[in-house]
């Protein structure tokens, strides 16, 4: 908190790409003496990986940063899955049925080869999530790589971490903090459905936050984590938790919603999410389905930004930055937001913009751009930026959970540092 204003940071989803990118955001906030003053950190998916690691870390920032860089450049969750006994057992089961079908096909009983194939298809359709608990495997990977069996009660208080996920049963956010876990839909039931958060594993909360639909098993809440499981059973409460990005992939909702207990006056958003444009071929149903989901998530992001940041009367100072943004376009973007009336009075006042400039910005465009360039060190920050080849490199990084080359991670960190500093200087002047 600064000047009685609560500060919130949102870390978006995006797998290891997000975890690596957000290191730069946190590093710059630390350098600007802001990180220790943040009240709430709202994280989604890949952002939850790094947010939870930061909240649990006991040493200095440099050691945290070194540990995270080492993890995202060397630790492969996918390899962990493929070499796990649960996956090997599942693969052997599939090979057994496929091998039997193949053997029968080349005998006198060839028509019978359809039987093992039919059984395998039935098992996969009816019991996929019971036969292959990928989410449970990833939990073990996260524990080994990041969290060492920590529970929610071990999360730090400054900032308070809010890990976001999506509850398919209620179509609402399901959140995890060091003093609470739950879904507002359950809280307002009669009687309310409450959960025991203290001993809930951090790794499971992060797994839920990054549980990509179609790829991973939805996370269930075991009976021992209900305050009164009998009441939950009677009310047919059965949370099925998946990736927080289904509802909010930038961590915006909790810290910008007026009615939220995590609502903040100053908001800084770090977005390492969807890469655009999508140039891959649409060769099959799966590719088309994934891109359709990406489009839904982009639409959700745009709606939330418009609703929570721009279209309603806004008192918040919001610095939003993205891996897809170019530094040289940030100052022109600030000017356009001034023209459209999107900037709160606290921003124009803190920047000491003359009243005439604020009322008729089109008349004073060049004066405004020159003044803000000097005031916010824009040219200096832009000069530190990555070149076109480096930008293309970091924007083409996938959002999976496989190691990223160290050079690319360093480039992501540099870009996140630069965009964070520039956007905070432009849009959150009252906290500098």
PDB file of N, CA and C in Angstrom, residues 8 33 40 56 59 115 122 140 146 167 191-192 201 224 236 273 275 299 317 321 347 402 404 416:
ATOM      1  N   UNK A   8      -2.410  -3.914  -6.517  1.00  0.00           N
ATOM      2  CA  UNK A   8      -2.590  -5.292  -6.941  1.00  0.00           C
ATOM      3  C   UNK A   8      -1.780  -5.586  -8.186  1.00  0.00           C
ATOM      4  N   UNK A  33      11.223  -0.470  -6.084  1.00  0.00           N
ATOM      5  CA  UNK A  33      10.787  -0.423  -4.681  1.00  0.00           C
ATOM      6  C   UNK A  33       9.262  -0.495  -4.542  1.00  0.00           C
ATOM      7  N   UNK A  40      -1.956  -7.376  -3.016  1.00  0.00           N
ATOM      8  CA  UNK A  40      -2.487  -8.630  -3.540  1.00  0.00           C
ATOM      9  C   UNK A  40      -1.813  -8.984  -4.858  1.00  0.00           C
ATOM     10  N   UNK A  56       6.226 -18.438  -1.349  1.00  0.00           N
ATOM     11  CA  UNK A  56       6.808 -19.415  -0.420  1.00  0.00           C
ATOM     12  C   UNK A  56       8.294 -19.179  -0.172  1.00  0.00           C
ATOM     13  N   UNK A  59      14.296 -16.689   0.967  1.00  0.00           N
ATOM     14  CA  UNK A  59      15.547 -15.963   0.816  1.00  0.00           C
ATOM     15  C   UNK A  59      15.354 -14.608   0.157  1.00  0.00           C
ATOM     16  N   UNK A 115     -13.160 -56.452 -31.389  1.00  0.00           N
ATOM     17  CA  UNK A 115     -13.589 -56.502 -29.990  1.00  0.00           C
ATOM     18  C   UNK A 115     -12.618 -55.768 -29.068  1.00  0.00           C
ATOM     19  N   UNK A 122     -14.175 -47.893 -25.484  1.00  0.00           N
ATOM     20  CA  UNK A 122     -15.142 -47.750 -24.384  1.00  0.00           C
ATOM     21  C   UNK A 122     -14.437 -47.293 -23.097  1.00  0.00           C
ATOM     22  N   UNK A 140       2.753 -33.989  -8.523  1.00  0.00           N
ATOM     23  CA  UNK A 140       4.028 -34.514  -8.027  1.00  0.00           C
ATOM     24  C   UNK A 140       5.194 -33.761  -8.657  1.00  0.00           C
ATOM     25  N   UNK A 146       9.116 -27.217  -7.378  1.00  0.00           N
ATOM     26  CA  UNK A 146       8.882 -25.877  -6.831  1.00  0.00           C
ATOM     27  C   UNK A 146       8.491 -25.802  -5.354  1.00  0.00           C
ATOM     28  N   UNK A 167     -14.276 -23.178 -11.618  1.00  0.00           N
ATOM     29  CA  UNK A 167     -15.112 -24.285 -11.164  1.00  0.00           C
ATOM     30  C   UNK A 167     -16.173 -24.589 -12.230  1.00  0.00           C
ATOM     31  N   UNK A 191     -27.167 -24.009   4.063  1.00  0.00           N
ATOM     32  CA  UNK A 191     -26.041 -23.339   4.716  1.00  0.00           C
ATOM     33  C   UNK A 191     -24.859 -23.202   3.755  1.00  0.00           C
ATOM     34  N   UNK A 192     -23.938 -22.297   4.044  1.00  0.00           N
ATOM     35  CA  UNK A 192     -22.792 -22.101   3.148  1.00  0.00           C
ATOM     36  C   UNK A 192     -21.885 -23.333   3.127  1.00  0.00           C
ATOM     37  N   UNK A 201      -2.796 -28.660  -0.285  1.00  0.00           N
ATOM     38  CA  UNK A 201      -1.462 -28.542  -0.893  1.00  0.00           C
ATOM     39  C   UNK A 201      -1.385 -27.391  -1.902  1.00  0.00           C
ATOM     40  N   UNK A 224     -12.128 -34.610   2.867  1.00  0.00           N
ATOM     41  CA  UNK A 224     -11.449 -34.107   4.068  1.00  0.00           C
ATOM     42  C   UNK A 224     -11.224 -32.598   4.037  1.00  0.00           C
ATOM     43  N   UNK A 236     -25.353 -31.533  -3.125  1.00  0.00           N
ATOM     44  CA  UNK A 236     -24.778 -31.982  -4.402  1.00  0.00           C
ATOM     45  C   UNK A 236     -23.645 -31.078  -4.868  1.00  0.00           C
ATOM     46  N   UNK A 273       0.150 -14.068 -22.263  1.00  0.00           N
ATOM     47  CA  UNK A 273      -0.822 -15.024 -22.773  1.00  0.00           C
ATOM     48  C   UNK A 273      -0.797 -15.258 -24.261  1.00  0.00           C
ATOM     49  N   UNK A 275      -0.619 -15.852 -28.081  1.00  0.00           N
ATOM     50  CA  UNK A 275       0.228 -15.250 -29.110  1.00  0.00           C
ATOM     51  C   UNK A 275      -0.584 -15.086 -30.391  1.00  0.00           C
ATOM     52  N   UNK A 299     -11.489 -13.249 -26.255  1.00  0.00           N
ATOM     53  CA  UNK A 299     -12.728 -12.478 -26.123  1.00  0.00           C
ATOM     54  C   UNK A 299     -13.005 -12.147 -24.658  1.00  0.00           C
ATOM     55  N   UNK A 317      -5.761   3.424 -11.246  1.00  0.00           N
ATOM     56  CA  UNK A 317      -4.632   3.583 -12.147  1.00  0.00           C
ATOM     57  C   UNK A 317      -4.216   2.170 -12.556  1.00  0.00           C
ATOM     58  N   UNK A 321       0.586  -4.416 -19.363  1.00  0.00           N
ATOM     59  CA  UNK A 321       1.651  -4.646 -20.341  1.00  0.00           C
ATOM     60  C   UNK A 321       1.623  -6.093 -20.791  1.00  0.00           C
ATOM     61  N   UNK A 347      -4.224  10.267 -12.699  1.00  0.00           N
ATOM     62  CA  UNK A 347      -3.074  10.106 -13.587  1.00  0.00           C
ATOM     63  C   UNK A 347      -2.681  11.440 -14.203  1.00  0.00           C
ATOM     64  N   UNK A 402       7.517 -27.425 -21.028  1.00  0.00           N
ATOM     65  CA  UNK A 402       8.835 -27.968 -21.346  1.00  0.00           C
ATOM     66  C   UNK A 402       9.874 -26.860 -21.214  1.00  0.00           C
ATOM     67  N   UNK A 404      12.645 -23.988 -21.554  1.00  0.00           N
ATOM     68  CA  UNK A 404      12.877 -22.925 -22.533  1.00  0.00           C
ATOM     69  C   UNK A 404      14.365 -22.588 -22.523  1.00  0.00           C
ATOM     70  N   UNK A 416       9.929  -7.886 -20.341  1.00  0.00           N
ATOM     71  CA  UNK A 416       8.981  -7.654 -19.242  1.00  0.00           C
ATOM     72  C   UNK A 416       9.433  -6.503 -18.358  1.00  0.00           C
TER      73      UNK A 416
END
